[in-house]
PDB file of C-alpha atoms and ligand atoms in Angstrom:
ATOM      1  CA  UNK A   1      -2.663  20.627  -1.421  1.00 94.00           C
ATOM      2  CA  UNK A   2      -1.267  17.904  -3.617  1.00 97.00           C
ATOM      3  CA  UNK A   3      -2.662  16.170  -6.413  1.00 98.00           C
ATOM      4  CA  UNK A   4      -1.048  12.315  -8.026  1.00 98.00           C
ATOM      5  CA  UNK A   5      -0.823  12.110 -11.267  1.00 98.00           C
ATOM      6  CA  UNK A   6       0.098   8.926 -13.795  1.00 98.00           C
ATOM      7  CA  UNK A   7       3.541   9.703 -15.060  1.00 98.00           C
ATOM      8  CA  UNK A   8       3.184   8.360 -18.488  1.00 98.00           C
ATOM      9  CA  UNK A   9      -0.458   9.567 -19.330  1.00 98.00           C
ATOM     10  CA  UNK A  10      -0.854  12.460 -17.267  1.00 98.00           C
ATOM     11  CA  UNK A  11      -4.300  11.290 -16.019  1.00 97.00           C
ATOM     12  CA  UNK A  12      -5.122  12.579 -12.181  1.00 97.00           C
ATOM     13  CA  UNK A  13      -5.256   9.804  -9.781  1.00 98.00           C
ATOM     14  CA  UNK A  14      -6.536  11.647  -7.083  1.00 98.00           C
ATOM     15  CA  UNK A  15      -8.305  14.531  -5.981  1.00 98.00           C
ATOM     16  CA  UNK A  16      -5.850  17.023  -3.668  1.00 97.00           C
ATOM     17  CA  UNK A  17      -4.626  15.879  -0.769  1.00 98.00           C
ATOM     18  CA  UNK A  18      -3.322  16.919   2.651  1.00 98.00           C
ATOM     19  CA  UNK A  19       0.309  15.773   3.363  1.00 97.00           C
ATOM     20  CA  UNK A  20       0.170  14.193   6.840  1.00 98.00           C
ATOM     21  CA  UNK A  21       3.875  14.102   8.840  1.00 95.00           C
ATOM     22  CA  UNK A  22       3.787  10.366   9.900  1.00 96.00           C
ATOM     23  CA  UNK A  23       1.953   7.550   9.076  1.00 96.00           C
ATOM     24  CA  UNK A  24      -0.997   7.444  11.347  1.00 95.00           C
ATOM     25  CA  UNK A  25      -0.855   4.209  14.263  1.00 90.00           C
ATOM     26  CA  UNK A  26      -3.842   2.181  12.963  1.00 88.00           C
ATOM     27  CA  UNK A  27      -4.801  -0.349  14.705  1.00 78.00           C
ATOM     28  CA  UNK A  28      -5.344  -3.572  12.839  1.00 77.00           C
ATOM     29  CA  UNK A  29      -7.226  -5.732  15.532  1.00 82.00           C
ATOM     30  CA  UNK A  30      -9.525  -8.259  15.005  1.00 82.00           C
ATOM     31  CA  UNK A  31     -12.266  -5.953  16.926  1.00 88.00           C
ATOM     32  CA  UNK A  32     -11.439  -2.692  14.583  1.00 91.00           C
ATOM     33  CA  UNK A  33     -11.978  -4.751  11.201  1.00 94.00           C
ATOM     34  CA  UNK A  34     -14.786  -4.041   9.375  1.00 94.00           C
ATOM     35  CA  UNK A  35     -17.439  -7.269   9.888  1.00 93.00           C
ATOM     36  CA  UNK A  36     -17.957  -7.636   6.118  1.00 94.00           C
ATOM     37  CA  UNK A  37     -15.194  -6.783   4.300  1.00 94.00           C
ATOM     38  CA  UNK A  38     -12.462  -7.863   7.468  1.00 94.00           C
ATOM     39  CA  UNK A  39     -10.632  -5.040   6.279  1.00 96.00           C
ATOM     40  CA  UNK A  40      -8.502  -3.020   8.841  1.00 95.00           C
ATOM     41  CA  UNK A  41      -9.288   0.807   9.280  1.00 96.00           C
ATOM     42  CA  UNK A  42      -7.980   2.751   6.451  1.00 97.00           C
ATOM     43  CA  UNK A  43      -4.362   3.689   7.298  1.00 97.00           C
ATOM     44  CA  UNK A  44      -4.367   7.328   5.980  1.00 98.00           C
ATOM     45  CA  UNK A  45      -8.083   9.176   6.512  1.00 97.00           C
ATOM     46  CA  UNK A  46      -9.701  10.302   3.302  1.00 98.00           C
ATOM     47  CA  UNK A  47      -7.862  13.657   1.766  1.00 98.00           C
ATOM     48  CA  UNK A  48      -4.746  12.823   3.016  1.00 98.00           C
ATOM     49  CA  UNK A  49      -1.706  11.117   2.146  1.00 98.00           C
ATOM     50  CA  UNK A  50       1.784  10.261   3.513  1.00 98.00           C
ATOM     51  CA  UNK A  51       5.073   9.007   2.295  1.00 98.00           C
ATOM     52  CA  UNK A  52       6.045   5.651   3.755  1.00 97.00           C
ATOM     53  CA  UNK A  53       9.603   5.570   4.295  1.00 96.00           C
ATOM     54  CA  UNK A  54       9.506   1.887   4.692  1.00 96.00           C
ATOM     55  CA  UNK A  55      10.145  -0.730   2.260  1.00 97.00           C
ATOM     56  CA  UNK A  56       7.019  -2.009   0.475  1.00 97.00           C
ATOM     57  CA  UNK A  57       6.277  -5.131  -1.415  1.00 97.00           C
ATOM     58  CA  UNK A  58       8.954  -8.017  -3.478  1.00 97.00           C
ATOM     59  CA  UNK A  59      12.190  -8.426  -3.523  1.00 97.00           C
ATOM     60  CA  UNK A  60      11.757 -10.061  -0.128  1.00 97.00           C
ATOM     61  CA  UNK A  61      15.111 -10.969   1.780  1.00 97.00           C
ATOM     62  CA  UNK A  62      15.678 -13.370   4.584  1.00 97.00           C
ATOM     63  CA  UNK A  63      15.517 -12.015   8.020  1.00 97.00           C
ATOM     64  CA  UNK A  64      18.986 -12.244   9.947  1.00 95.00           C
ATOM     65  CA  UNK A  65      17.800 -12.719  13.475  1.00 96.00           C
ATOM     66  CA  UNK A  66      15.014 -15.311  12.885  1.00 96.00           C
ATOM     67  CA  UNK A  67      14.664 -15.656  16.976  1.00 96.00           C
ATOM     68  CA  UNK A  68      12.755 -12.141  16.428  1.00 96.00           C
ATOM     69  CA  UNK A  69      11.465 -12.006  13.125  1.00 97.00           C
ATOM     70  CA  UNK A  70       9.486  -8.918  12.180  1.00 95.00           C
ATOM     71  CA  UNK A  71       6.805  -8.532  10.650  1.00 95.00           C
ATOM     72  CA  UNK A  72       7.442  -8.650   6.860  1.00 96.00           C
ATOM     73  CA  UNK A  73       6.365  -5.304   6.190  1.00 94.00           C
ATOM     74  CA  UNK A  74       4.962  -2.465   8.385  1.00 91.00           C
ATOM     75  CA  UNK A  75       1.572  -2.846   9.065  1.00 92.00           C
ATOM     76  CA  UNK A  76       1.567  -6.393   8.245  1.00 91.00           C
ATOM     77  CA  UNK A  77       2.119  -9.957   9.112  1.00 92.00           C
ATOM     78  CA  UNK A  78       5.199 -11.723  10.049  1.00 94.00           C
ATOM     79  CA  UNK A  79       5.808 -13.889   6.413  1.00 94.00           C
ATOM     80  CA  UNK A  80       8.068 -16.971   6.319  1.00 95.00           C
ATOM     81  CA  UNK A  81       9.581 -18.632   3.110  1.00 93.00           C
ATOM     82  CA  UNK A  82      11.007 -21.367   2.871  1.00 94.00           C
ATOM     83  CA  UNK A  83      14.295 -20.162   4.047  1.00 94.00           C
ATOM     84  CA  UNK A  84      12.783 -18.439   7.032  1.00 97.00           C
ATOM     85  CA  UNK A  85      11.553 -14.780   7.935  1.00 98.00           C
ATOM     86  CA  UNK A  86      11.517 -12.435   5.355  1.00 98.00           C
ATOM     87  CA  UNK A  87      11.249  -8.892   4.955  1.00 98.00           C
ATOM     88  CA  UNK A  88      10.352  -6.755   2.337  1.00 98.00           C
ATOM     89  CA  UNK A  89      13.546  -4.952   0.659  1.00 98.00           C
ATOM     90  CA  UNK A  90      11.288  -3.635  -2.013  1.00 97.00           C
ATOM     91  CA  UNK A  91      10.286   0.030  -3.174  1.00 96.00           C
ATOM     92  CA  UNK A  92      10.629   3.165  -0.246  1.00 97.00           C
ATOM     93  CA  UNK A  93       9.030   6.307  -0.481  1.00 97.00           C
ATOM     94  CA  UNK A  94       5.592   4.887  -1.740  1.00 98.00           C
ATOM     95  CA  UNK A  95       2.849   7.364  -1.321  1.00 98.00           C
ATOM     96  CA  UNK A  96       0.066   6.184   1.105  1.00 98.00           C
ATOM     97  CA  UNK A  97      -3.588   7.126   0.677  1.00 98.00           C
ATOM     98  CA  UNK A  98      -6.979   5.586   1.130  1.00 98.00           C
ATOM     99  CA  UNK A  99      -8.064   3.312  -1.143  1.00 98.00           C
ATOM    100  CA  UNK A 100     -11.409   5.354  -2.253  1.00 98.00           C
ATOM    101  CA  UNK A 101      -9.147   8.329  -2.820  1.00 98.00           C
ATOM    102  CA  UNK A 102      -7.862   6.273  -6.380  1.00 98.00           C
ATOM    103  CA  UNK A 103     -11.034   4.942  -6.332  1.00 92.00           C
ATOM    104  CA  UNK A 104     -11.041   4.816 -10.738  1.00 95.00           C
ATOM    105  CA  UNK A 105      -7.268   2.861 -10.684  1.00 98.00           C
ATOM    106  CA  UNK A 106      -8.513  -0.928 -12.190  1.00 98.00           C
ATOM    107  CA  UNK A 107      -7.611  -4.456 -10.793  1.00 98.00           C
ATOM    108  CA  UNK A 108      -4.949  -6.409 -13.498  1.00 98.00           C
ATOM    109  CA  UNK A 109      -6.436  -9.140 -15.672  1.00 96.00           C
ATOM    110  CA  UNK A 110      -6.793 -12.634 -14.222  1.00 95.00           C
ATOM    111  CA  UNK A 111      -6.646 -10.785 -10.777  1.00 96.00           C
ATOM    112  CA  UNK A 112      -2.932 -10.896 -11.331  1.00 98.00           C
ATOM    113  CA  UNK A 113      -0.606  -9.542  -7.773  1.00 98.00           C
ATOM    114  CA  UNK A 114      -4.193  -9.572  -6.343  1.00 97.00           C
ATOM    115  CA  UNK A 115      -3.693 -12.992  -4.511  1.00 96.00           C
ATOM    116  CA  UNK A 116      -4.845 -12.784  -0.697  1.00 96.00           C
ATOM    117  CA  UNK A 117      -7.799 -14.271   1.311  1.00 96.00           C
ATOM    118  CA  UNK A 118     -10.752 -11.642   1.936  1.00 96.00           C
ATOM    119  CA  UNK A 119      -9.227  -9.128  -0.368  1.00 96.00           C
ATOM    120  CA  UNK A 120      -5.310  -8.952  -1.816  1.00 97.00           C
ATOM    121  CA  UNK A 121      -2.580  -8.700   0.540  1.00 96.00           C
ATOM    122  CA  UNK A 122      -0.441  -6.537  -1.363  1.00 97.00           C
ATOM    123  CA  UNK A 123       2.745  -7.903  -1.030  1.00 96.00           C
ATOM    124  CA  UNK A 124       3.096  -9.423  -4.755  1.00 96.00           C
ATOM    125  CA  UNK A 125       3.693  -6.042  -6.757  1.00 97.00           C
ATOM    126  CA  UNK A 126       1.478  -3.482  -8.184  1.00 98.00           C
ATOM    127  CA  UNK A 127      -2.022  -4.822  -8.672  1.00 98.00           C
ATOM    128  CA  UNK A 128      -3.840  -1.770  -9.455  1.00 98.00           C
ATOM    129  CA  UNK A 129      -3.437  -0.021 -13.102  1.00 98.00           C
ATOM    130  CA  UNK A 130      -4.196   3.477 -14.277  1.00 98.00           C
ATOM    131  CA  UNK A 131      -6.570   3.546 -17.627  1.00 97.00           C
ATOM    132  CA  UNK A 132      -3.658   3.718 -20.096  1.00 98.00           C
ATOM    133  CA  UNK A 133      -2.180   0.579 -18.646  1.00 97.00           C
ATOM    134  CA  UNK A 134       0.734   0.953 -16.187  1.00 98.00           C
ATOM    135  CA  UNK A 135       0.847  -0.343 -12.614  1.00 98.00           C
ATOM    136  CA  UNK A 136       0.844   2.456 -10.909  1.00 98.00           C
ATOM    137  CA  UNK A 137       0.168   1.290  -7.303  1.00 98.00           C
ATOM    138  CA  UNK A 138      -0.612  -1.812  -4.601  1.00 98.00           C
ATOM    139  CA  UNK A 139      -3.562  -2.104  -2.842  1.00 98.00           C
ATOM    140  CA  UNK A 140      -3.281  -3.736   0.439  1.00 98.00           C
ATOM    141  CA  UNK A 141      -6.705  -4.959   1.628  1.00 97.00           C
ATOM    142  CA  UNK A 142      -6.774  -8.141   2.967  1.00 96.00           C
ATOM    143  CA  UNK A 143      -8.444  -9.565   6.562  1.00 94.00           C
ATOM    144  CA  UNK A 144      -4.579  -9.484   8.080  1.00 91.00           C
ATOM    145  CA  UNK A 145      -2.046  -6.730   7.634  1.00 93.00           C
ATOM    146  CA  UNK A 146      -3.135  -3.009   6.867  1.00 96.00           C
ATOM    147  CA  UNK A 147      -5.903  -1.682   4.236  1.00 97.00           C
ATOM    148  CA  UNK A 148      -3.998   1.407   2.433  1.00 98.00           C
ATOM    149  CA  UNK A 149      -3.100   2.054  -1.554  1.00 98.00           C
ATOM    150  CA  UNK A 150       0.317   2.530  -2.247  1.00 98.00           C
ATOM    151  CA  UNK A 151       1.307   5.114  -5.117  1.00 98.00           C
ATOM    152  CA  UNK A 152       4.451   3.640  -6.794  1.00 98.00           C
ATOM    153  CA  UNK A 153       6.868   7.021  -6.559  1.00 97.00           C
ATOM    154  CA  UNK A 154       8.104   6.541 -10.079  1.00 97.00           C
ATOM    155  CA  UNK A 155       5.213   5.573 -11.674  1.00 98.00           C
ATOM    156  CA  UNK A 156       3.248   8.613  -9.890  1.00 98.00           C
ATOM    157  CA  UNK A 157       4.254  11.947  -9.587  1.00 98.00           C
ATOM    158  CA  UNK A 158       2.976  14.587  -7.283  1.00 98.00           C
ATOM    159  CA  UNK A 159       1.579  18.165  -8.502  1.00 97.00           C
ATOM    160  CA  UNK A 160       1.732  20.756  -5.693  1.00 93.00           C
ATOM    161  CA  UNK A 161      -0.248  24.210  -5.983  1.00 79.00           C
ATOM    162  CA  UNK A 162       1.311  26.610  -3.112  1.00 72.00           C
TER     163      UNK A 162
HETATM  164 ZN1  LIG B 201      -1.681   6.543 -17.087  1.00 55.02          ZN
HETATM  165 ZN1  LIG B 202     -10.005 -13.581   4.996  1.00 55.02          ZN
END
């Protein structure tokens, strides 16, 4: 079991957690949202977490075949800029786990990286802060794209009792 921890404080940010091998297939159809919240299912169940090889969150870059864009990160939305299709060429390796697992992490002042329509989409930067101040991960929680917290893998590190 693993626990998350805030590298510059020490603080826990979770309670332990499974490692799963793949980031779970969630579907994020209209008919599998939550009716009040339009949230998506959680990605990653409760007790469990999984590093997301994919690219998470700014810099974005433009898409080179813009006859098939992709969406602009997994999970998510197709995006367009003004330049066309982007795609997220931000940080790998984040650590995914349900929101209510870092249930303590706070929102930034003035709701700052938070911007999004039922809830934030994520895709600004870190939005949520551990108690001593740093941005330690990016909620993603909005009525499109995927509801899952993503641990920054610098700003986190994982303890691992064997
Ligand atoms: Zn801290
Ligand atoms: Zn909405």
């Amino acid at each position: 079991m693993t626990v998350f921890l805030c590298s510059k404080c020490g603080t826990t940010i979770t309670p332990e957690l499974a490692e799963l091998t793949a980031v779970p297939d969630v579907s994020g159809n209209e008919h599998d949202r939550d009716k009040d919240t339009r949230r998506a299912p959680s990605t990653v169940p409760r007790g469990h977490y999984v590093i997301d090889s994919e690219p998470w969150g700014p810099p974005y870059v433009v898409q080179d075949d813009q006859e098939n864009p992709k969406p602009a990160h997994a999970r998510g939305p197709l995006v367009s800029h003004e330049e066309g299709f982007v795609v997220s060429a931000g940080t790998r390796h984040t650590v995914l786990v349900h929101p209510d697992d870092a249930a303590h992490l706070q929102p930034l002042p003035d709701g700052e990286n938070s911007q999004g329509c039922c809830g934030p989409t994520g895709g600004e930067g870190p939005n949520r802060a551990c108690a001593c101040g740093v941005r330690v991960a990016t909620l993603a929680a909005d009525c499109f794209g995927p509801y899952e917290l993503h641990l920054d893998p610098v700003r986190t590190y994982a303890f691992t009792q064997r």
